Amino acid sequence: MNPTVDFPTTRTISENLIVEPADIVLHGTNRQQQLLVTFISANAESLDVTHRCQIAIAGPSVASVTGSTLSARMDGSTHALVSFGKLEVKVPLRVENCEVYPPIHFASDIVPVLSKLGCNSGGCHGRVQGQNGFKLSVFGYDPQADYDAIVKESRGRRIFLSSPSDSLLVQKATANVAHGGGRRLKEDSTEFELLHRWIEQGLPRGSESAPRLIGLNVSPTERVLAAGDKQQILATAIFSDGIQRDVSHASNYASNATTVAEVTQSGLVRCGELSGDAAITINYMGQVAVVQIHRPRATLGQAYPTLPVNNRIDELVGAKLAKMGLLPSESASDTMFLRRLFLDVIGTLPTSDEVREFLADLDPYKRVRWIERVLERPEYADYWALKWADILLVDKEKLGDRGAFEFHRWLREQFERNRPYHEWVREVLTATGNSGRNGPVNFYRAADTPDALARTVSQAFLGVRIECAQCHHHPFDRWSQSDFYGLAGFFQGLERKPLALDRTLLVHSGYQPMVIPLSNAPVATRPLGVETAPDLTRTDPRVVLADWLTSNDNPWFARSFANRLWKQLLGRGLVEPEDDMRLTNPATNDPLMAFLAQQAIDANFDQKVLLRLILNSRVYQTSSVPNDNNQDDDQNFSHYYVKRLPAEVLLDAISSSTGVPETFPGQPLGTRALQLWDNRLPSYFLEIFGRPPRNSPCECGRSSEPTMAQALHISNAPEVESKIGDDAGRIAKWLSTISSDVSQRLKPDTEMSLVNEICLVTLGRLPRSTERNVAQALFATSNSRQAAEDFMWTMLNSYDFLFIQ
């Protein structure tokens, strides 16, 4: 059902009809105002009736109305009468300076038109080489260059001052002259008139002292819609002189989930048949805002049930499930939970003895105890060091043997000590000295330029992708080139002095100003989102950056940390991708995100505290088997999201199941894939199962999608076959204790004991009827060893082995 949205007190409210804006002022002959009309029912449901209500102007000589948009006609005051059913609202309306077409500012008025029409997009004239000799800055990030391209390039042939409508710029856009991009402009549109008037006014660039755009407000910010419902978006630009201007029809709109809700370029949202969440991005001149659309399931036909709760996480997830009409799956079975716990936290399968011990334990709090037990396992440090080695680019090809070894060893030590996250991140950011002795110094060899460091630090530790802003204004966020190079400035002045044996001495020579390439415009070094540049002359600038980045007040650090842990355990981030946190990519459950971030701060960034909290939640312990109600939910954690075993975890799982360790060149026998510091160690298995090259901090570098090559390898690889059939392997040892003659068929109960053992070590549970039937067929047609080996191979190829459920 539709919730009541909290509106600012300036809006006009008459009973149950709300009209925005509450007081309309149109400055100039070309100004328009989109109305937003919301009906609030007696039971507090909100319904957009913008395009269903009647709108009339009391003084039609002052203004006119087309659909739900008001336009100025002459100076004066009147009111708009908005009616829906028996409800009516009078909205004051004033028109000023109607006889004057406002002076046009190129950056504030013309560039938005070029963006709206797609002229400066990456697929058109905004591409690197331009299009057909005409190049604009992508998304209009450089208005000065765009002005020169339109007005001055090609000897000014794109503009015809004496006849604006005959200008090539206009003729191409209206397709009166052949245009590869087709018709972009209609002669009766406000955009056409604006271009025409700009040329008439003599191509003004606009005063540098003209009011600047400082913000973008949208309404509503959130709405729950049913299938087929529509919702108009009202977008208002805020300028530095306090003037507010309706830009609903001038903004660009995009949906991140078009199957849930799609949006037109006039800002009209239409909700689809599929349930879920969608974020509608509104972009105007680099200012971005978002409207969250929720499409719940059809009504349950009954009161929403009271859900079991283990901790606050369950309450927050449960509130979102109730809002979306989703029913959670049942609790995971003991065996499903135990295998999931081991693989998610330490990347290791439980042994058959551990599974039996857990199943035999009748203590109702055994899951709590086993969570503690797993968190203290030595494999914990191995697994988390591997994960962060991927993110922090511990690549032997770039760091050399010593550098990669020292950095990986140092990372493992942090997790072995359970050192607080913000402490070891700070040490990475401020590292200096010999890369052969101080592991974190190698971070500055992996990312070896200020640009690369800005990208990596932001994405790895803040979950913010700012690489787009290196060349132009970020299309989906607020970041500009000044923001990007302001952050990169902290790393300007780093000196890397080569030492013997592929080692480097890292020192910082002190603060050095930075400029934006090409334009050579100086940039003040400052953290993201901070307007005032700090004093960097007294210390290594990275110390100032580390103070800000690891601060409890940092808006991204704790959220990014919590989101990574949630993604690791639940299979999907609250923000997805987990390292793309921005206003236009909101969390699927923001109250939960805020709670987890605060818990991280309160726990002094102790990773195990946050892991323990999540692991003990009923949400984590929910079954991966969906029910009829939630089977298509992939956002709200109504069931556990199945994920494939990572490459190293899968290889170790095969080795532990067969009882035959993998042999890695140059490594001691018994070394597990999780323990490898050398990411370039030859291994066809690890390569095809998605071991990342570690050339980007993005976790997307680790492939988790199943491929045909993987399926063929796991079912046909000689390496797997040799492990299964090894005379020193698990099956051979089992059989040697049971019978000296495996050519004869074993007794049925002995066969079943062997089948039970194989299922316990591979799947973490006893066999089901399907697996027992397969085993019986194999033992009926082959000798005991061959049947056991074939059954083991069958289990290693099974869905239940290859995936965490």
PDB file of N, CA and C in Angstrom, residues 616-666:
ATOM      1  N   ASN A 616      24.702 -14.469  13.362  1.00  0.00           N
ATOM      2  CA  ASN A 616      23.710 -14.897  14.339  1.00  0.00           C
ATOM      3  C   ASN A 616      22.301 -14.455  13.985  1.00  0.00           C
ATOM      4  N   SER A 617      22.153 -13.664  12.948  1.00  0.00           N
ATOM      5  CA  SER A 617      20.815 -13.228  12.556  1.00  0.00           C
ATOM      6  C   SER A 617      20.046 -14.374  11.901  1.00  0.00           C
ATOM      7  N   ARG A 618      18.750 -14.313  12.021  1.00  0.00           N
ATOM      8  CA  ARG A 618      17.916 -15.312  11.346  1.00  0.00           C
ATOM      9  C   ARG A 618      17.978 -15.104   9.834  1.00  0.00           C
ATOM     10  N   VAL A 619      18.234 -13.868   9.421  1.00  0.00           N
ATOM     11  CA  VAL A 619      18.339 -13.582   7.985  1.00  0.00           C
ATOM     12  C   VAL A 619      19.456 -14.413   7.377  1.00  0.00           C
ATOM     13  N   TYR A 620      20.616 -14.424   8.023  1.00  0.00           N
ATOM     14  CA  TYR A 620      21.718 -15.234   7.495  1.00  0.00           C
ATOM     15  C   TYR A 620      21.383 -16.716   7.556  1.00  0.00           C
ATOM     16  N   GLN A 621      20.661 -17.122   8.550  1.00  0.00           N
ATOM     17  CA  GLN A 621      20.368 -18.539   8.758  1.00  0.00           C
ATOM     18  C   GLN A 621      19.086 -18.996   8.051  1.00  0.00           C
ATOM     19  N   THR A 622      18.596 -18.175   7.113  1.00  0.00           N
ATOM     20  CA  THR A 622      17.411 -18.556   6.344  1.00  0.00           C
ATOM     21  C   THR A 622      17.798 -19.523   5.224  1.00  0.00           C
ATOM     22  N   SER A 623      16.902 -20.407   4.885  1.00  0.00           N
ATOM     23  CA  SER A 623      17.153 -21.386   3.832  1.00  0.00           C
ATOM     24  C   SER A 623      17.340 -20.705   2.473  1.00  0.00           C
ATOM     25  N   SER A 624      18.102 -21.339   1.622  1.00  0.00           N
ATOM     26  CA  SER A 624      18.271 -20.850   0.245  1.00  0.00           C
ATOM     27  C   SER A 624      17.136 -21.319  -0.655  1.00  0.00           C
ATOM     28  N   VAL A 625      16.262 -22.173  -0.136  1.00  0.00           N
ATOM     29  CA  VAL A 625      15.146 -22.684  -0.931  1.00  0.00           C
ATOM     30  C   VAL A 625      14.011 -21.661  -0.897  1.00  0.00           C
ATOM     31  N   PRO A 626      13.676 -21.049  -2.022  1.00  0.00           N
ATOM     32  CA  PRO A 626      12.602 -20.037  -2.011  1.00  0.00           C
ATOM     33  C   PRO A 626      11.238 -20.676  -1.863  1.00  0.00           C
ATOM     34  N   ASN A 627      10.268 -19.878  -1.439  1.00  0.00           N
ATOM     35  CA  ASN A 627       8.886 -20.332  -1.413  1.00  0.00           C
ATOM     36  C   ASN A 627       8.131 -19.719  -2.590  1.00  0.00           C
ATOM     37  N   ASP A 628       6.865 -20.016  -2.710  1.00  0.00           N
ATOM     38  CA  ASP A 628       6.079 -19.522  -3.849  1.00  0.00           C
ATOM     39  C   ASP A 628       6.006 -18.001  -3.878  1.00  0.00           C
ATOM     40  N   ASN A 629       6.129 -17.391  -2.722  1.00  0.00           N
ATOM     41  CA  ASN A 629       5.994 -15.938  -2.624  1.00  0.00           C
ATOM     42  C   ASN A 629       7.280 -15.200  -2.964  1.00  0.00           C
ATOM     43  N   ASN A 630       8.443 -15.764  -2.624  1.00  0.00           N
ATOM     44  CA  ASN A 630       9.689 -14.989  -2.741  1.00  0.00           C
ATOM     45  C   ASN A 630      10.668 -15.494  -3.788  1.00  0.00           C
ATOM     46  N   GLN A 631      10.234 -16.401  -4.658  1.00  0.00           N
ATOM     47  CA  GLN A 631      11.190 -17.048  -5.552  1.00  0.00           C
ATOM     48  C   GLN A 631      11.866 -16.098  -6.535  1.00  0.00           C
ATOM     49  N   ASP A 632      11.256 -14.941  -6.838  1.00  0.00           N
ATOM     50  CA  ASP A 632      11.902 -14.004  -7.749  1.00  0.00           C
ATOM     51  C   ASP A 632      12.507 -12.809  -7.023  1.00  0.00           C
ATOM     52  N   ASP A 633      12.582 -12.881  -5.706  1.00  0.00           N
ATOM     53  CA  ASP A 633      13.194 -11.788  -4.945  1.00  0.00           C
ATOM     54  C   ASP A 633      14.712 -11.919  -4.977  1.00  0.00           C
ATOM     55  N   ASP A 634      15.388 -10.888  -5.489  1.00  0.00           N
ATOM     56  CA  ASP A 634      16.845 -10.892  -5.502  1.00  0.00           C
ATOM     57  C   ASP A 634      17.411  -9.626  -4.877  1.00  0.00           C
ATOM     58  N   GLN A 635      16.613  -8.950  -4.031  1.00  0.00           N
ATOM     59  CA  GLN A 635      17.052  -7.691  -3.438  1.00  0.00           C
ATOM     60  C   GLN A 635      16.843  -7.596  -1.938  1.00  0.00           C
ATOM     61  N   ASN A 636      15.894  -8.337  -1.399  1.00  0.00           N
ATOM     62  CA  ASN A 636      15.440  -8.059  -0.032  1.00  0.00           C
ATOM     63  C   ASN A 636      15.755  -9.153   0.976  1.00  0.00           C
ATOM     64  N   PHE A 637      16.500 -10.189   0.572  1.00  0.00           N
ATOM     65  CA  PHE A 637      17.020 -11.200   1.480  1.00  0.00           C
ATOM     66  C   PHE A 637      15.917 -12.003   2.163  1.00  0.00           C
ATOM     67  N   SER A 638      14.878 -12.302   1.368  1.00  0.00           N
ATOM     68  CA  SER A 638      13.813 -13.160   1.879  1.00  0.00           C
ATOM     69  C   SER A 638      14.260 -14.619   1.908  1.00  0.00           C
ATOM     70  N   HIS A 639      15.319 -14.925   1.202  1.00  0.00           N
ATOM     71  CA  HIS A 639      15.954 -16.234   1.275  1.00  0.00           C
ATOM     72  C   HIS A 639      17.441 -16.033   1.020  1.00  0.00           C
ATOM     73  N   TYR A 640      18.245 -17.014   1.361  1.00  0.00           N
ATOM     74  CA  TYR A 640      19.691 -16.919   1.163  1.00  0.00           C
ATOM     75  C   TYR A 640      19.987 -17.038  -0.333  1.00  0.00           C
ATOM     76  N   TYR A 641      20.878 -16.182  -0.835  1.00  0.00           N
ATOM     77  CA  TYR A 641      21.191 -16.183  -2.259  1.00  0.00           C
ATOM     78  C   TYR A 641      22.376 -17.114  -2.537  1.00  0.00           C
ATOM     79  N   VAL A 642      22.106 -18.134  -3.321  1.00  0.00           N
ATOM     80  CA  VAL A 642      23.111 -19.148  -3.630  1.00  0.00           C
ATOM     81  C   VAL A 642      24.263 -18.530  -4.413  1.00  0.00           C
ATOM     82  N   LYS A 643      25.477 -18.958  -4.103  1.00  0.00           N
ATOM     83  CA  LYS A 643      26.647 -18.462  -4.840  1.00  0.00           C
ATOM     84  C   LYS A 643      27.640 -19.598  -5.053  1.00  0.00           C
ATOM     85  N   ARG A 644      28.397 -19.496  -6.143  1.00  0.00           N
ATOM     86  CA  ARG A 644      29.363 -20.541  -6.469  1.00  0.00           C
ATOM     87  C   ARG A 644      30.608 -20.402  -5.617  1.00  0.00           C
ATOM     88  N   LEU A 645      31.236 -21.534  -5.331  1.00  0.00           N
ATOM     89  CA  LEU A 645      32.481 -21.501  -4.579  1.00  0.00           C
ATOM     90  C   LEU A 645      33.541 -20.741  -5.372  1.00  0.00           C
ATOM     91  N   PRO A 646      34.278 -19.817  -4.738  1.00  0.00           N
ATOM     92  CA  PRO A 646      35.393 -19.153  -5.434  1.00  0.00           C
ATOM     93  C   PRO A 646      36.437 -20.166  -5.861  1.00  0.00           C
ATOM     94  N   ALA A 647      37.265 -19.779  -6.818  1.00  0.00           N
ATOM     95  CA  ALA A 647      38.212 -20.708  -7.440  1.00  0.00           C
ATOM     96  C   ALA A 647      39.085 -21.417  -6.408  1.00  0.00           C
ATOM     97  N   GLU A 648      39.714 -20.660  -5.522  1.00  0.00           N
ATOM     98  CA  GLU A 648      40.633 -21.263  -4.548  1.00  0.00           C
ATOM     99  C   GLU A 648      39.880 -22.145  -3.560  1.00  0.00           C
ATOM    100  N   VAL A 649      38.700 -21.703  -3.153  1.00  0.00           N
ATOM    101  CA  VAL A 649      37.887 -22.489  -2.215  1.00  0.00           C
ATOM    102  C   VAL A 649      37.465 -23.807  -2.860  1.00  0.00           C
ATOM    103  N   LEU A 650      37.097 -23.751  -4.131  1.00  0.00           N
ATOM    104  CA  LEU A 650      36.664 -24.962  -4.831  1.00  0.00           C
ATOM    105  C   LEU A 650      37.814 -25.953  -4.977  1.00  0.00           C
ATOM    106  N   LEU A 651      38.995 -25.459  -5.328  1.00  0.00           N
ATOM    107  CA  LEU A 651      40.140 -26.367  -5.478  1.00  0.00           C
ATOM    108  C   LEU A 651      40.492 -27.013  -4.145  1.00  0.00           C
ATOM    109  N   ASP A 652      40.459 -26.228  -3.066  1.00  0.00           N
ATOM    110  CA  ASP A 652      40.730 -26.805  -1.745  1.00  0.00           C
ATOM    111  C   ASP A 652      39.650 -27.797  -1.339  1.00  0.00           C
ATOM    112  N   ALA A 653      38.397 -27.508  -1.729  1.00  0.00           N
ATOM    113  CA  ALA A 653      37.293 -28.417  -1.382  1.00  0.00           C
ATOM    114  C   ALA A 653      37.469 -29.761  -2.072  1.00  0.00           C
ATOM    115  N   ILE A 654      37.910 -29.744  -3.327  1.00  0.00           N
ATOM    116  CA  ILE A 654      38.163 -30.999  -4.042  1.00  0.00           C
ATOM    117  C   ILE A 654      39.292 -31.761  -3.369  1.00  0.00           C
ATOM    118  N   SER A 655      40.331 -31.029  -2.977  1.00  0.00           N
ATOM    119  CA  SER A 655      41.477 -31.680  -2.331  1.00  0.00           C
ATOM    120  C   SER A 655      41.090 -32.280  -0.986  1.00  0.00           C
ATOM    121  N   SER A 656      40.317 -31.544  -0.184  1.00  0.00           N
ATOM    122  CA  SER A 656      39.938 -32.072   1.132  1.00  0.00           C
ATOM    123  C   SER A 656      38.951 -33.228   0.994  1.00  0.00           C
ATOM    124  N   SER A 657      38.064 -33.168  -0.012  1.00  0.00           N
ATOM    125  CA  SER A 657      37.092 -34.249  -0.204  1.00  0.00           C
ATOM    126  C   SER A 657      37.780 -35.539  -0.632  1.00  0.00           C
ATOM    127  N   THR A 658      38.755 -35.430  -1.510  1.00  0.00           N
ATOM    128  CA  THR A 658      39.454 -36.627  -2.007  1.00  0.00           C
ATOM    129  C   THR A 658      40.572 -37.067  -1.086  1.00  0.00           C
ATOM    130  N   GLY A 659      40.995 -36.157  -0.187  1.00  0.00           N
ATOM    131  CA  GLY A 659      42.093 -36.491   0.710  1.00  0.00           C
ATOM    132  C   GLY A 659      43.453 -36.385   0.062  1.00  0.00           C
ATOM    133  N   VAL A 660      43.528 -35.729  -1.100  1.00  0.00           N
ATOM    134  CA  VAL A 660      44.799 -35.586  -1.820  1.00  0.00           C
ATOM    135  C   VAL A 660      45.079 -34.093  -2.019  1.00  0.00           C
ATOM    136  N   PRO A 661      46.092 -33.542  -1.347  1.00  0.00           N
ATOM    137  CA  PRO A 661      46.369 -32.107  -1.473  1.00  0.00           C
ATOM    138  C   PRO A 661      46.876 -31.756  -2.869  1.00  0.00           C
ATOM    139  N   GLU A 662      46.594 -30.523  -3.273  1.00  0.00           N
ATOM    140  CA  GLU A 662      47.102 -30.022  -4.546  1.00  0.00           C
ATOM    141  C   GLU A 662      48.597 -29.726  -4.404  1.00  0.00           C
ATOM    142  N   THR A 663      49.335 -29.956  -5.482  1.00  0.00           N
ATOM    143  CA  THR A 663      50.763 -29.660  -5.494  1.00  0.00           C
ATOM    144  C   THR A 663      50.997 -28.381  -6.276  1.00  0.00           C
ATOM    145  N   PHE A 664      51.560 -27.374  -5.602  1.00  0.00           N
ATOM    146  CA  PHE A 664      51.854 -26.106  -6.241  1.00  0.00           C
ATOM    147  C   PHE A 664      53.365 -25.955  -6.397  1.00  0.00           C
ATOM    148  N   PRO A 665      53.833 -25.573  -7.590  1.00  0.00           N
ATOM    149  CA  PRO A 665      55.273 -25.435  -7.819  1.00  0.00           C
ATOM    150  C   PRO A 665      55.924 -24.478  -6.817  1.00  0.00           C
ATOM    151  N   GLY A 666      56.988 -24.957  -6.182  1.00  0.00           N
ATOM    152  CA  GLY A 666      57.733 -24.103  -5.264  1.00  0.00           C
ATOM    153  C   GLY A 666      57.113 -23.933  -3.903  1.00  0.00           C
TER     154      GLY A 666
END
